[in-house]
Amino acid sequence: MTTPYQQYPQGVSDKSKVVAGVLGILLGFFGAGRFYMGDTKTGVLQLVVSVVTCGFGALWGTIDGILILVNGGVDGQGRPLRD
């Protein structure tokens, strides 16, 4: 019998999907969930879009946080987030 972590040969991230999702929901304006996950390019893009759209871009971060909580995600190195 294999554990869920044995199916990923590169290993599982040390980052939590719950923390990434909550950061995305609460601080989506700043791209905090993506910065936490190590995906700095998307984090900066979320921040720039939020500033340029006078805050309406924060909706992207909120939706992204919800999707991370529901579907999981990967960190900056492509490893799946820990439950």
N, CA, C and O atoms as a Maestro MAE file, in Angstrom:
{
 s_m_m2io_version
 :::
 2.0.0
}

f_m_ct {
 s_m_title
 :::
 protein
 m_atom[332] {
  # First column is atom index #
  i_m_mmod_type
  r_m_x_coord
  r_m_y_coord
  r_m_z_coord
  i_m_residue_number
  s_m_chain_name
  s_m_pdb_residue_name
  s_m_pdb_atom_name
  i_m_atomic_number
  :::
  1 25 0.855 -1.186 0.000 1 A "MET " " N  " 7
  2 3 0.000 0.000 0.000 1 A "MET " " CA " 6
  3 2 0.890 1.235 0.000 1 A "MET " " C  " 6
  4 15 1.857 1.311 0.758 1 A "MET " " O  " 8
  5 25 0.566 2.184 -0.838 2 A "THR " " N  " 7
  6 3 1.366 3.403 -0.917 2 A "THR " " CA " 6
  7 2 0.667 4.532 -0.173 2 A "THR " " C  " 6
  8 15 -0.561 4.620 -0.155 2 A "THR " " O  " 8
  9 25 1.461 5.377 0.429 3 A "THR " " N  " 7
  10 3 0.907 6.568 1.069 3 A "THR " " CA " 6
  11 2 0.755 7.646 0.009 3 A "THR " " C  " 6
  12 15 1.378 7.561 -1.049 3 A "THR " " O  " 8
  13 25 -0.061 8.655 0.273 4 A "PRO " " N  " 7
  14 3 -0.249 9.707 -0.739 4 A "PRO " " CA " 6
  15 2 1.054 10.414 -1.121 4 A "PRO " " C  " 6
  16 15 1.173 10.936 -2.229 4 A "PRO " " O  " 8
  17 25 2.032 10.432 -0.205 5 A "TYR " " N  " 7
  18 3 3.262 11.149 -0.484 5 A "TYR " " CA " 6
  19 2 4.244 10.329 -1.314 5 A "TYR " " C  " 6
  20 15 5.196 10.886 -1.861 5 A "TYR " " O  " 8
  21 25 4.027 8.993 -1.422 6 A "GLN " " N  " 7
  22 3 4.919 8.159 -2.210 6 A "GLN " " CA " 6
  23 2 4.624 8.239 -3.702 6 A "GLN " " C  " 6
  24 15 5.448 7.809 -4.510 6 A "GLN " " O  " 8
  25 25 3.492 8.768 -4.080 7 A "GLN " " N  " 7
  26 3 3.160 8.826 -5.498 7 A "GLN " " CA " 6
  27 2 3.845 9.989 -6.207 7 A "GLN " " C  " 6
  28 15 3.772 10.085 -7.433 7 A "GLN " " O  " 8
  29 25 4.505 10.870 -5.468 8 A "TYR " " N  " 7
  30 3 5.217 11.999 -6.057 8 A "TYR " " CA " 6
  31 2 6.709 11.764 -5.909 8 A "TYR " " C  " 6
  32 15 7.238 11.901 -4.806 8 A "TYR " " O  " 8
  33 25 7.410 11.412 -6.987 9 A "PRO " " N  " 7
  34 3 8.833 11.082 -6.867 9 A "PRO " " CA " 6
  35 2 9.686 12.265 -6.419 9 A "PRO " " C  " 6
  36 15 10.709 12.060 -5.765 9 A "PRO " " O  " 8
  37 25 9.299 13.490 -6.750 10 A "GLN " " N  " 7
  38 3 10.090 14.651 -6.363 10 A "GLN " " CA " 6
  39 2 9.778 15.104 -4.950 10 A "GLN " " C  " 6
  40 15 10.421 16.025 -4.446 10 A "GLN " " O  " 8
  41 25 8.797 14.473 -4.292 11 A "GLY " " N  " 7
  42 3 8.468 14.812 -2.916 11 A "GLY " " CA " 6
  43 2 7.303 15.770 -2.836 11 A "GLY " " C  " 6
  44 15 6.760 16.214 -3.848 11 A "GLY " " O  " 8
  45 25 6.939 16.072 -1.625 12 A "VAL " " N  " 7
  46 3 5.831 16.970 -1.357 12 A "VAL " " CA " 6
  47 2 6.397 18.247 -0.756 12 A "VAL " " C  " 6
  48 15 7.379 18.207 -0.014 12 A "VAL " " O  " 8
  49 25 5.794 19.353 -1.069 13 A "SER " " N  " 7
  50 3 6.250 20.653 -0.599 13 A "SER " " CA " 6
  51 2 6.162 20.747 0.921 13 A "SER " " C  " 6
  52 15 5.365 20.053 1.552 13 A "SER " " O  " 8
  53 25 6.976 21.599 1.488 14 A "ASP " " N  " 7
  54 3 6.874 21.871 2.914 14 A "ASP " " CA " 6
  55 2 5.843 22.969 3.190 14 A "ASP " " C  " 6
  56 15 5.612 23.322 4.347 14 A "ASP " " O  " 8
  57 25 5.236 23.502 2.155 15 A "LYS " " N  " 7
  58 3 4.202 24.538 2.291 15 A "LYS " " CA " 6
  59 2 2.827 23.900 2.413 15 A "LYS " " C  " 6
  60 15 2.564 22.856 1.816 15 A "LYS " " O  " 8
  61 25 1.956 24.528 3.185 16 A "SER " " N  " 7
  62 3 0.612 24.008 3.429 16 A "SER " " CA " 6
  63 2 -0.395 24.649 2.487 16 A "SER " " C  " 6
  64 15 -0.354 25.856 2.250 16 A "SER " " O  " 8
  65 25 -1.303 23.833 1.948 17 A "LYS " " N  " 7
  66 3 -2.325 24.395 1.065 17 A "LYS " " CA " 6
  67 2 -3.339 25.216 1.856 17 A "LYS " " C  " 6
  68 15 -3.930 26.145 1.306 17 A "LYS " " O  " 8
  69 25 -3.555 24.899 3.124 18 A "VAL " " N  " 7
  70 3 -4.491 25.673 3.948 18 A "VAL " " CA " 6
  71 2 -3.937 27.080 4.179 18 A "VAL " " C  " 6
  72 15 -4.663 28.064 4.038 18 A "VAL " " O  " 8
  73 25 -2.665 27.175 4.529 19 A "VAL " " N  " 7
  74 3 -2.055 28.490 4.753 19 A "VAL " " CA " 6
  75 2 -2.044 29.291 3.455 19 A "VAL " " C  " 6
  76 15 -2.367 30.479 3.465 19 A "VAL " " O  " 8
  77 25 -1.679 28.667 2.346 20 A "ALA " " N  " 7
  78 3 -1.650 29.365 1.059 20 A "ALA " " CA " 6
  79 2 -3.043 29.842 0.668 20 A "ALA " " C  " 6
  80 15 -3.195 30.959 0.172 20 A "ALA " " O  " 8
  81 25 -4.062 29.013 0.884 21 A "GLY " " N  " 7
  82 3 -5.421 29.404 0.543 21 A "GLY " " CA " 6
  83 2 -5.942 30.543 1.395 21 A "GLY " " C  " 6
  84 15 -6.566 31.472 0.881 21 A "GLY " " O  " 8
  85 25 -5.690 30.479 2.700 22 A "VAL " " N  " 7
  86 3 -6.157 31.544 3.597 22 A "VAL " " CA " 6
  87 2 -5.431 32.853 3.306 22 A "VAL " " C  " 6
  88 15 -6.047 33.919 3.324 22 A "VAL " " O  " 8
  89 25 -4.138 32.784 3.042 23 A "LEU " " N  " 7
  90 3 -3.405 33.995 2.662 23 A "LEU " " CA " 6
  91 2 -3.949 34.577 1.363 23 A "LEU " " C  " 6
  92 15 -4.069 35.794 1.224 23 A "LEU " " O  " 8
  93 25 -4.274 33.712 0.419 24 A "GLY " " N  " 7
  94 3 -4.836 34.178 -0.844 24 A "GLY " " CA " 6
  95 2 -6.179 34.861 -0.654 24 A "GLY " " C  " 6
  96 15 -6.468 35.866 -1.304 24 A "GLY " " O  " 8
  97 25 -7.003 34.316 0.239 25 A "ILE " " N  " 7
  98 3 -8.325 34.907 0.476 25 A "ILE " " CA " 6
  99 2 -8.206 36.230 1.228 25 A "ILE " " C  " 6
  100 15 -8.819 37.225 0.843 25 A "ILE " " O  " 8
  101 25 -7.418 36.237 2.297 26 A "LEU " " N  " 7
  102 3 -7.346 37.433 3.143 26 A "LEU " " CA " 6
  103 2 -6.447 38.528 2.578 26 A "LEU " " C  " 6
  104 15 -6.747 39.713 2.721 26 A "LEU " " O  " 8
  105 25 -5.357 38.140 1.943 27 A "LEU " " N  " 7
  106 3 -4.388 39.113 1.433 27 A "LEU " " CA " 6
  107 2 -4.182 38.969 -0.070 27 A "LEU " " C  " 6
  108 15 -3.069 39.127 -0.572 27 A "LEU " " O  " 8
  109 25 -5.264 38.668 -0.781 28 A "GLY " " N  " 7
  110 3 -5.188 38.473 -2.228 28 A "GLY " " CA " 6
  111 2 -4.716 39.711 -2.965 28 A "GLY " " C  " 6
  112 15 -4.107 39.602 -4.029 28 A "GLY " " O  " 8
  113 25 -4.986 40.878 -2.423 29 A "PHE " " N  " 7
  114 3 -4.544 42.131 -3.038 29 A "PHE " " CA " 6
  115 2 -3.028 42.147 -3.212 29 A "PHE " " C  " 6
  116 15 -2.516 42.632 -4.221 29 A "PHE " " O  " 8
  117 25 -2.319 41.616 -2.225 30 A "PHE " " N  " 7
  118 3 -0.858 41.638 -2.230 30 A "PHE " " CA " 6
  119 2 -0.233 40.410 -2.885 30 A "PHE " " C  " 6
  120 15 0.987 40.356 -3.036 30 A "PHE " " O  " 8
  121 25 -1.038 39.426 -3.276 31 A "GLY " " N  " 7
  122 3 -0.508 38.192 -3.850 31 A "GLY " " CA " 6
  123 2 0.206 37.341 -2.812 31 A "GLY " " C  " 6
  124 15 1.106 36.571 -3.148 31 A "GLY " " O  " 8
  125 25 -0.195 37.476 -1.545 32 A "ALA " " N  " 7
  126 3 0.516 36.827 -0.436 32 A "ALA " " CA " 6
  127 2 0.510 35.301 -0.539 32 A "ALA " " C  " 6
  128 15 1.502 34.661 -0.190 32 A "ALA " " O  " 8
  129 25 -0.574 34.717 -1.005 33 A "GLY " " N  " 7
  130 3 -0.633 33.265 -1.139 33 A "GLY " " CA " 6
  131 2 0.391 32.750 -2.126 33 A "GLY " " C  " 6
  132 15 1.028 31.724 -1.887 33 A "GLY " " O  " 8
  133 25 0.552 33.450 -3.229 34 A "ARG " " N  " 7
  134 3 1.532 33.041 -4.245 34 A "ARG " " CA " 6
  135 2 2.962 33.278 -3.773 34 A "ARG " " C  " 6
  136 15 3.847 32.470 -4.051 34 A "ARG " " O  " 8
  137 25 3.194 34.381 -3.061 35 A "PHE " " N  " 7
  138 3 4.522 34.608 -2.511 35 A "PHE " " CA " 6
  139 2 4.877 33.515 -1.509 35 A "PHE " " C  " 6
  140 15 6.011 33.037 -1.491 35 A "PHE " " O  " 8
  141 25 3.917 33.116 -0.676 36 A "TYR " " N  " 7
  142 3 4.138 32.046 0.293 36 A "TYR " " CA " 6
  143 2 4.502 30.732 -0.404 36 A "TYR " " C  " 6
  144 15 5.367 29.992 0.067 36 A "TYR " " O  " 8
  145 25 3.845 30.453 -1.513 37 A "MET " " N  " 7
  146 3 4.087 29.209 -2.239 37 A "MET " " CA " 6
  147 2 5.406 29.227 -3.014 37 A "MET " " C  " 6
  148 15 5.846 28.184 -3.498 37 A "MET " " O  " 8
  149 25 6.034 30.379 -3.139 38 A "GLY " " N  " 7
  150 3 7.286 30.493 -3.880 38 A "GLY " " CA " 6
  151 2 7.092 30.866 -5.325 38 A "GLY " " C  " 6
  152 15 8.050 30.857 -6.099 38 A "GLY " " O  " 8
  153 25 5.877 31.194 -5.710 39 A "ASP " " N  " 7
  154 3 5.568 31.585 -7.092 39 A "ASP " " CA " 6
  155 2 5.587 33.111 -7.170 39 A "ASP " " C  " 6
  156 15 4.537 33.750 -7.238 39 A "ASP " " O  " 8
  157 25 6.791 33.688 -7.159 40 A "THR " " N  " 7
  158 3 6.916 35.139 -7.063 40 A "THR " " CA " 6
  159 2 6.424 35.855 -8.313 40 A "THR " " C  " 6
  160 15 5.919 36.975 -8.224 40 A "THR " " O  " 8
  161 25 6.563 35.228 -9.472 41 A "LYS " " N  " 7
  162 3 6.124 35.883 -10.710 41 A "LYS " " CA " 6
  163 2 4.615 36.146 -10.676 41 A "LYS " " C  " 6
  164 15 4.172 37.250 -10.994 41 A "LYS " " O  " 8
  165 25 3.831 35.146 -10.296 42 A "THR " " N  " 7
  166 3 2.388 35.318 -10.217 42 A "THR " " CA " 6
  167 2 2.019 36.245 -9.060 42 A "THR " " C  " 6
  168 15 1.057 37.006 -9.165 42 A "THR " " O  " 8
  169 25 2.770 36.192 -7.958 43 A "GLY " " N  " 7
  170 3 2.517 37.086 -6.833 43 A "GLY " " CA " 6
  171 2 2.691 38.544 -7.217 43 A "GLY " " C  " 6
  172 15 1.864 39.387 -6.869 43 A "GLY " " O  " 8
  173 25 3.764 38.840 -7.933 44 A "VAL " " N  " 7
  174 3 3.995 40.221 -8.384 44 A "VAL " " CA " 6
  175 2 2.910 40.629 -9.375 44 A "VAL " " C  " 6
  176 15 2.431 41.762 -9.341 44 A "VAL " " O  " 8
  177 25 2.524 39.717 -10.252 45 A "LEU " " N  " 7
  178 3 1.474 40.020 -11.227 45 A "LEU " " CA " 6
  179 2 0.140 40.321 -10.526 45 A "LEU " " C  " 6
  180 15 -0.571 41.244 -10.925 45 A "LEU " " O  " 8
  181 25 -0.199 39.553 -9.493 46 A "GLN " " N  " 7
  182 3 -1.428 39.823 -8.741 46 A "GLN " " CA " 6
  183 2 -1.365 41.189 -8.075 46 A "GLN " " C  " 6
  184 15 -2.357 41.918 -8.064 46 A "GLN " " O  " 8
  185 25 -0.217 41.540 -7.524 47 A "LEU " " N  " 7
  186 3 -0.049 42.839 -6.880 47 A "LEU " " CA " 6
  187 2 -0.183 43.975 -7.888 47 A "LEU " " C  " 6
  188 15 -0.873 44.959 -7.618 47 A "LEU " " O  " 8
  189 25 0.458 43.856 -9.029 48 A "VAL " " N  " 7
  190 3 0.403 44.908 -10.047 48 A "VAL " " CA " 6
  191 2 -1.024 45.074 -10.581 48 A "VAL " " C  " 6
  192 15 -1.505 46.196 -10.736 48 A "VAL " " O  " 8
  193 25 -1.694 43.956 -10.861 49 A "VAL " " N  " 7
  194 3 -3.067 44.036 -11.371 49 A "VAL " " CA " 6
  195 2 -3.980 44.694 -10.332 49 A "VAL " " C  " 6
  196 15 -4.852 45.486 -10.689 49 A "VAL " " O  " 8
  197 25 -3.785 44.373 -9.063 50 A "SER " " N  " 7
  198 3 -4.610 44.974 -8.015 50 A "SER " " CA " 6
  199 2 -4.381 46.475 -7.912 50 A "SER " " C  " 6
  200 15 -5.332 47.234 -7.725 50 A "SER " " O  " 8
  201 25 -3.139 46.907 -8.031 51 A "VAL " " N  " 7
  202 3 -2.840 48.334 -7.947 51 A "VAL " " CA " 6
  203 2 -3.378 49.069 -9.176 51 A "VAL " " C  " 6
  204 15 -3.978 50.136 -9.044 51 A "VAL " " O  " 8
  205 25 -3.169 48.510 -10.364 52 A "VAL " " N  " 7
  206 3 -3.591 49.164 -11.607 52 A "VAL " " CA " 6
  207 2 -5.111 49.275 -11.686 52 A "VAL " " C  " 6
  208 15 -5.637 50.259 -12.207 52 A "VAL " " O  " 8
  209 25 -5.818 48.270 -11.171 53 A "THR " " N  " 7
  210 3 -7.285 48.289 -11.239 53 A "THR " " CA " 6
  211 2 -7.915 48.902 -9.992 53 A "THR " " C  " 6
  212 15 -9.113 48.737 -9.760 53 A "THR " " O  " 8
  213 25 -7.128 49.599 -9.195 54 A "CYS " " N  " 7
  214 3 -7.613 50.278 -7.981 54 A "CYS " " CA " 6
  215 2 -8.309 49.309 -7.016 54 A "CYS " " C  " 6
  216 15 -9.315 49.662 -6.401 54 A "CYS " " O  " 8
  217 25 -7.787 48.123 -6.891 55 A "GLY " " N  " 7
  218 3 -8.291 47.168 -5.916 55 A "GLY " " CA " 6
  219 2 -9.192 46.089 -6.467 55 A "GLY " " C  " 6
  220 15 -9.391 45.071 -5.804 55 A "GLY " " O  " 8
  221 25 -9.743 46.266 -7.643 56 A "PHE " " N  " 7
  222 3 -10.635 45.237 -8.196 56 A "PHE " " CA " 6
  223 2 -9.866 43.956 -8.540 56 A "PHE " " C  " 6
  224 15 -10.461 42.879 -8.592 56 A "PHE " " O  " 8
  225 25 -8.584 44.057 -8.770 57 A "GLY " " N  " 7
  226 3 -7.763 42.885 -9.064 57 A "GLY " " CA " 6
  227 2 -7.589 41.969 -7.866 57 A "GLY " " C  " 6
  228 15 -7.142 40.832 -8.016 57 A "GLY " " O  " 8
  229 25 -7.938 42.451 -6.671 58 A "ALA " " N  " 7
  230 3 -7.856 41.610 -5.478 58 A "ALA " " CA " 6
  231 2 -8.807 40.427 -5.573 58 A "ALA " " C  " 6
  232 15 -8.625 39.422 -4.887 58 A "ALA " " O  " 8
  233 25 -9.817 40.547 -6.418 59 A "LEU " " N  " 7
  234 3 -10.743 39.441 -6.627 59 A "LEU " " CA " 6
  235 2 -10.012 38.224 -7.184 59 A "LEU " " C  " 6
  236 15 -10.359 37.088 -6.862 59 A "LEU " " O  " 8
  237 25 -9.005 38.458 -8.014 60 A "TRP " " N  " 7
  238 3 -8.192 37.371 -8.560 60 A "TRP " " CA " 6
  239 2 -7.536 36.580 -7.425 60 A "TRP " " C  " 6
  240 15 -7.583 35.350 -7.417 60 A "TRP " " O  " 8
  241 25 -6.924 37.285 -6.469 61 A "GLY " " N  " 7
  242 3 -6.273 36.619 -5.347 61 A "GLY " " CA " 6
  243 2 -7.250 35.858 -4.479 61 A "GLY " " C  " 6
  244 15 -6.927 34.781 -3.976 61 A "GLY " " O  " 8
  245 25 -8.444 36.404 -4.295 62 A "THR " " N  " 7
  246 3 -9.465 35.736 -3.491 62 A "THR " " CA " 6
  247 2 -9.925 34.443 -4.157 62 A "THR " " C  " 6
  248 15 -10.020 33.402 -3.508 62 A "THR " " O  " 8
  249 25 -10.206 34.516 -5.435 63 A "ILE " " N  " 7
  250 3 -10.622 33.321 -6.175 63 A "ILE " " CA " 6
  251 2 -9.485 32.306 -6.216 63 A "ILE " " C  " 6
  252 15 -9.723 31.105 -6.088 63 A "ILE " " O  " 8
  253 25 -8.263 32.774 -6.391 64 A "ASP " " N  " 7
  254 3 -7.103 31.893 -6.401 64 A "ASP " " CA " 6
  255 2 -6.964 31.172 -5.055 64 A "ASP " " C  " 6
  256 15 -6.668 29.977 -5.023 64 A "ASP " " O  " 8
  257 25 -7.175 31.882 -3.960 65 A "GLY " " N  " 7
  258 3 -7.104 31.262 -2.639 65 A "GLY " " CA " 6
  259 2 -8.156 30.186 -2.445 65 A "GLY " " C  " 6
  260 15 -7.875 29.134 -1.871 65 A "GLY " " O  " 8
  261 25 -9.364 30.443 -2.920 66 A "ILE " " N  " 7
  262 3 -10.437 29.443 -2.819 66 A "ILE " " CA " 6
  263 2 -10.088 28.208 -3.647 66 A "ILE " " C  " 6
  264 15 -10.283 27.081 -3.193 66 A "ILE " " O  " 8
  265 25 -9.576 28.414 -4.851 67 A "LEU " " N  " 7
  266 3 -9.205 27.281 -5.705 67 A "LEU " " CA " 6
  267 2 -8.064 26.465 -5.103 67 A "LEU " " C  " 6
  268 15 -8.035 25.244 -5.251 67 A "LEU " " O  " 8
  269 25 -7.138 27.117 -4.438 68 A "ILE " " N  " 7
  270 3 -6.048 26.390 -3.783 68 A "ILE " " CA " 6
  271 2 -6.599 25.525 -2.660 68 A "ILE " " C  " 6
  272 15 -6.175 24.382 -2.487 68 A "ILE " " O  " 8
  273 25 -7.544 26.067 -1.895 69 A "LEU " " N  " 7
  274 3 -8.141 25.280 -0.813 69 A "LEU " " CA " 6
  275 2 -8.921 24.087 -1.347 69 A "LEU " " C  " 6
  276 15 -8.878 23.006 -0.758 69 A "LEU " " O  " 8
  277 25 -9.625 24.267 -2.441 70 A "VAL " " N  " 7
  278 3 -10.468 23.202 -2.981 70 A "VAL " " CA " 6
  279 2 -9.648 22.177 -3.760 70 A "VAL " " C  " 6
  280 15 -9.790 20.974 -3.539 70 A "VAL " " O  " 8
  281 25 -8.791 22.644 -4.669 71 A "ASN " " N  " 7
  282 3 -8.079 21.744 -5.578 71 A "ASN " " CA " 6
  283 2 -6.636 21.465 -5.188 71 A "ASN " " C  " 6
  284 15 -6.013 20.566 -5.752 71 A "ASN " " O  " 8
  285 25 -6.100 22.203 -4.250 72 A "GLY " " N  " 7
  286 3 -4.673 22.091 -3.951 72 A "GLY " " CA " 6
  287 2 -3.886 22.921 -4.942 72 A "GLY " " C  " 6
  288 15 -4.452 23.764 -5.638 72 A "GLY " " O  " 8
  289 25 -2.622 22.696 -5.009 73 A "GLY " " N  " 7
  290 3 -1.777 23.444 -5.927 73 A "GLY " " CA " 6
  291 2 -0.354 22.948 -5.824 73 A "GLY " " C  " 6
  292 15 -0.078 21.947 -5.163 73 A "GLY " " O  " 8
  293 25 0.543 23.651 -6.480 74 A "VAL " " N  " 7
  294 3 1.958 23.296 -6.449 74 A "VAL " " CA " 6
  295 2 2.762 24.501 -5.995 74 A "VAL " " C  " 6
  296 15 2.344 25.644 -6.187 74 A "VAL " " O  " 8
  297 25 3.919 24.244 -5.391 75 A "ASP " " N  " 7
  298 3 4.774 25.341 -4.961 75 A "ASP " " CA " 6
  299 2 5.639 25.820 -6.119 75 A "ASP " " C  " 6
  300 15 5.437 25.401 -7.259 75 A "ASP " " O  " 8
  301 25 6.586 26.680 -5.838 76 A "GLY " " N  " 7
  302 3 7.444 27.246 -6.868 76 A "GLY " " CA " 6
  303 2 8.323 26.230 -7.586 76 A "GLY " " C  " 6
  304 15 8.774 26.481 -8.704 76 A "GLY " " O  " 8
  305 25 8.573 25.072 -6.947 77 A "GLN " " N  " 7
  306 3 9.386 24.020 -7.558 77 A "GLN " " CA " 6
  307 2 8.538 22.948 -8.231 77 A "GLN " " C  " 6
  308 15 9.078 21.952 -8.714 77 A "GLN " " O  " 8
  309 25 7.229 23.132 -8.271 78 A "GLY " " N  " 7
  310 3 6.347 22.182 -8.929 78 A "GLY " " CA " 6
  311 2 5.923 21.010 -8.063 78 A "GLY " " C  " 6
  312 15 5.329 20.057 -8.567 78 A "GLY " " O  " 8
  313 25 6.213 21.060 -6.776 79 A "ARG " " N  " 7
  314 3 5.806 19.977 -5.868 79 A "ARG " " CA " 6
  315 2 4.419 20.260 -5.327 79 A "ARG " " C  " 6
  316 15 4.088 21.418 -5.072 79 A "ARG " " O  " 8
  317 25 3.598 19.236 -5.144 80 A "PRO " " N  " 7
  318 3 2.244 19.453 -4.607 80 A "PRO " " CA " 6
  319 2 2.290 19.950 -3.171 80 A "PRO " " C  " 6
  320 15 3.142 19.536 -2.385 80 A "PRO " " O  " 8
  321 25 1.358 20.848 -2.835 81 A "LEU " " N  " 7
  322 3 1.299 21.391 -1.482 81 A "LEU " " CA " 6
  323 2 0.837 20.328 -0.499 81 A "LEU " " C  " 6
  324 15 0.048 19.443 -0.831 81 A "LEU " " O  " 8
  325 25 1.343 20.439 0.701 82 A "ARG " " N  " 7
  326 3 0.982 19.513 1.783 82 A "ARG " " CA " 6
  327 2 -0.426 19.828 2.263 82 A "ARG " " C  " 6
  328 15 -0.822 20.993 2.303 82 A "ARG " " O  " 8
  329 25 -1.189 18.793 2.631 83 A "ASP " " N  " 7
  330 3 -2.555 18.994 3.134 83 A "ASP " " CA " 6
  331 2 -2.571 19.658 4.479 83 A "ASP " " C  " 6
  332 15 -3.641 19.896 5.037 83 A "ASP " " O  " 8
  :::
 }
 m_bond[331] {
  # First column is bond index #
  i_m_from
  i_m_to
  i_m_order
  :::
  1 1 2 1
  2 2 3 1
  3 3 4 2
  4 3 5 1
  5 5 6 1
  6 6 7 1
  7 7 8 2
  8 7 9 1
  9 9 10 1
  10 10 11 1
  11 11 12 2
  12 11 13 1
  13 13 14 1
  14 14 15 1
  15 15 16 2
  16 15 17 1
  17 17 18 1
  18 18 19 1
  19 19 20 2
  20 19 21 1
  21 21 22 1
  22 22 23 1
  23 23 24 2
  24 23 25 1
  25 25 26 1
  26 26 27 1
  27 27 28 2
  28 27 29 1
  29 29 30 1
  30 30 31 1
  31 31 32 2
  32 31 33 1
  33 33 34 1
  34 34 35 1
  35 35 36 2
  36 35 37 1
  37 37 38 1
  38 38 39 1
  39 39 40 2
  40 39 41 1
  41 41 42 1
  42 42 43 1
  43 43 44 2
  44 43 45 1
  45 45 46 1
  46 46 47 1
  47 47 48 2
  48 47 49 1
  49 49 50 1
  50 50 51 1
  51 51 52 2
  52 51 53 1
  53 53 54 1
  54 54 55 1
  55 55 56 2
  56 55 57 1
  57 57 58 1
  58 58 59 1
  59 59 60 2
  60 59 61 1
  61 61 62 1
  62 62 63 1
  63 63 64 2
  64 63 65 1
  65 65 66 1
  66 66 67 1
  67 67 68 2
  68 67 69 1
  69 69 70 1
  70 70 71 1
  71 71 72 2
  72 71 73 1
  73 73 74 1
  74 74 75 1
  75 75 76 2
  76 75 77 1
  77 77 78 1
  78 78 79 1
  79 79 80 2
  80 79 81 1
  81 81 82 1
  82 82 83 1
  83 83 84 2
  84 83 85 1
  85 85 86 1
  86 86 87 1
  87 87 88 2
  88 87 89 1
  89 89 90 1
  90 90 91 1
  91 91 92 2
  92 91 93 1
  93 93 94 1
  94 94 95 1
  95 95 96 2
  96 95 97 1
  97 97 98 1
  98 98 99 1
  99 99 100 2
  100 99 101 1
  101 101 102 1
  102 102 103 1
  103 103 104 2
  104 103 105 1
  105 105 106 1
  106 106 107 1
  107 107 108 2
  108 107 109 1
  109 109 110 1
  110 110 111 1
  111 111 112 2
  112 111 113 1
  113 113 114 1
  114 114 115 1
  115 115 116 2
  116 115 117 1
  117 117 118 1
  118 118 119 1
  119 119 120 2
  120 119 121 1
  121 121 122 1
  122 122 123 1
  123 123 124 2
  124 123 125 1
  125 125 126 1
  126 126 127 1
  127 127 128 2
  128 127 129 1
  129 129 130 1
  130 130 131 1
  131 131 132 2
  132 131 133 1
  133 133 134 1
  134 134 135 1
  135 135 136 2
  136 135 137 1
  137 137 138 1
  138 138 139 1
  139 139 140 2
  140 139 141 1
  141 141 142 1
  142 142 143 1
  143 143 144 2
  144 143 145 1
  145 145 146 1
  146 146 147 1
  147 147 148 2
  148 147 149 1
  149 149 150 1
  150 150 151 1
  151 151 152 2
  152 151 153 1
  153 153 154 1
  154 154 155 1
  155 155 156 2
  156 155 157 1
  157 157 158 1
  158 158 159 1
  159 159 160 2
  160 159 161 1
  161 161 162 1
  162 162 163 1
  163 163 164 2
  164 163 165 1
  165 165 166 1
  166 166 167 1
  167 167 168 2
  168 167 169 1
  169 169 170 1
  170 170 171 1
  171 171 172 2
  172 171 173 1
  173 173 174 1
  174 174 175 1
  175 175 176 2
  176 175 177 1
  177 177 178 1
  178 178 179 1
  179 179 180 2
  180 179 181 1
  181 181 182 1
  182 182 183 1
  183 183 184 2
  184 183 185 1
  185 185 186 1
  186 186 187 1
  187 187 188 2
  188 187 189 1
  189 189 190 1
  190 190 191 1
  191 191 192 2
  192 191 193 1
  193 193 194 1
  194 194 195 1
  195 195 196 2
  196 195 197 1
  197 197 198 1
  198 198 199 1
  199 199 200 2
  200 199 201 1
  201 201 202 1
  202 202 203 1
  203 203 204 2
  204 203 205 1
  205 205 206 1
  206 206 207 1
  207 207 208 2
  208 207 209 1
  209 209 210 1
  210 210 211 1
  211 211 212 2
  212 211 213 1
  213 213 214 1
  214 214 215 1
  215 215 216 2
  216 215 217 1
  217 217 218 1
  218 218 219 1
  219 219 220 2
  220 219 221 1
  221 221 222 1
  222 222 223 1
  223 223 224 2
  224 223 225 1
  225 225 226 1
  226 226 227 1
  227 227 228 2
  228 227 229 1
  229 229 230 1
  230 230 231 1
  231 231 232 2
  232 231 233 1
  233 233 234 1
  234 234 235 1
  235 235 236 2
  236 235 237 1
  237 237 238 1
  238 238 239 1
  239 239 240 2
  240 239 241 1
  241 241 242 1
  242 242 243 1
  243 243 244 2
  244 243 245 1
  245 245 246 1
  246 246 247 1
  247 247 248 2
  248 247 249 1
  249 249 250 1
  250 250 251 1
  251 251 252 2
  252 251 253 1
  253 253 254 1
  254 254 255 1
  255 255 256 2
  256 255 257 1
  257 257 258 1
  258 258 259 1
  259 259 260 2
  260 259 261 1
  261 261 262 1
  262 262 263 1
  263 263 264 2
  264 263 265 1
  265 265 266 1
  266 266 267 1
  267 267 268 2
  268 267 269 1
  269 269 270 1
  270 270 271 1
  271 271 272 2
  272 271 273 1
  273 273 274 1
  274 274 275 1
  275 275 276 2
  276 275 277 1
  277 277 278 1
  278 278 279 1
  279 279 280 2
  280 279 281 1
  281 281 282 1
  282 282 283 1
  283 283 284 2
  284 283 285 1
  285 285 286 1
  286 286 287 1
  287 287 288 2
  288 287 289 1
  289 289 290 1
  290 290 291 1
  291 291 292 2
  292 291 293 1
  293 293 294 1
  294 294 295 1
  295 295 296 2
  296 295 297 1
  297 297 298 1
  298 298 299 1
  299 299 300 2
  300 299 301 1
  301 301 302 1
  302 302 303 1
  303 303 304 2
  304 303 305 1
  305 305 306 1
  306 306 307 1
  307 307 308 2
  308 307 309 1
  309 309 310 1
  310 310 311 1
  311 311 312 2
  312 311 313 1
  313 313 314 1
  314 314 315 1
  315 315 316 2
  316 315 317 1
  317 317 318 1
  318 318 319 1
  319 319 320 2
  320 319 321 1
  321 321 322 1
  322 322 323 1
  323 323 324 2
  324 323 325 1
  325 325 326 1
  326 326 327 1
  327 327 328 2
  328 327 329 1
  329 329 330 1
  330 330 331 1
  331 331 332 2
  :::
 }
}
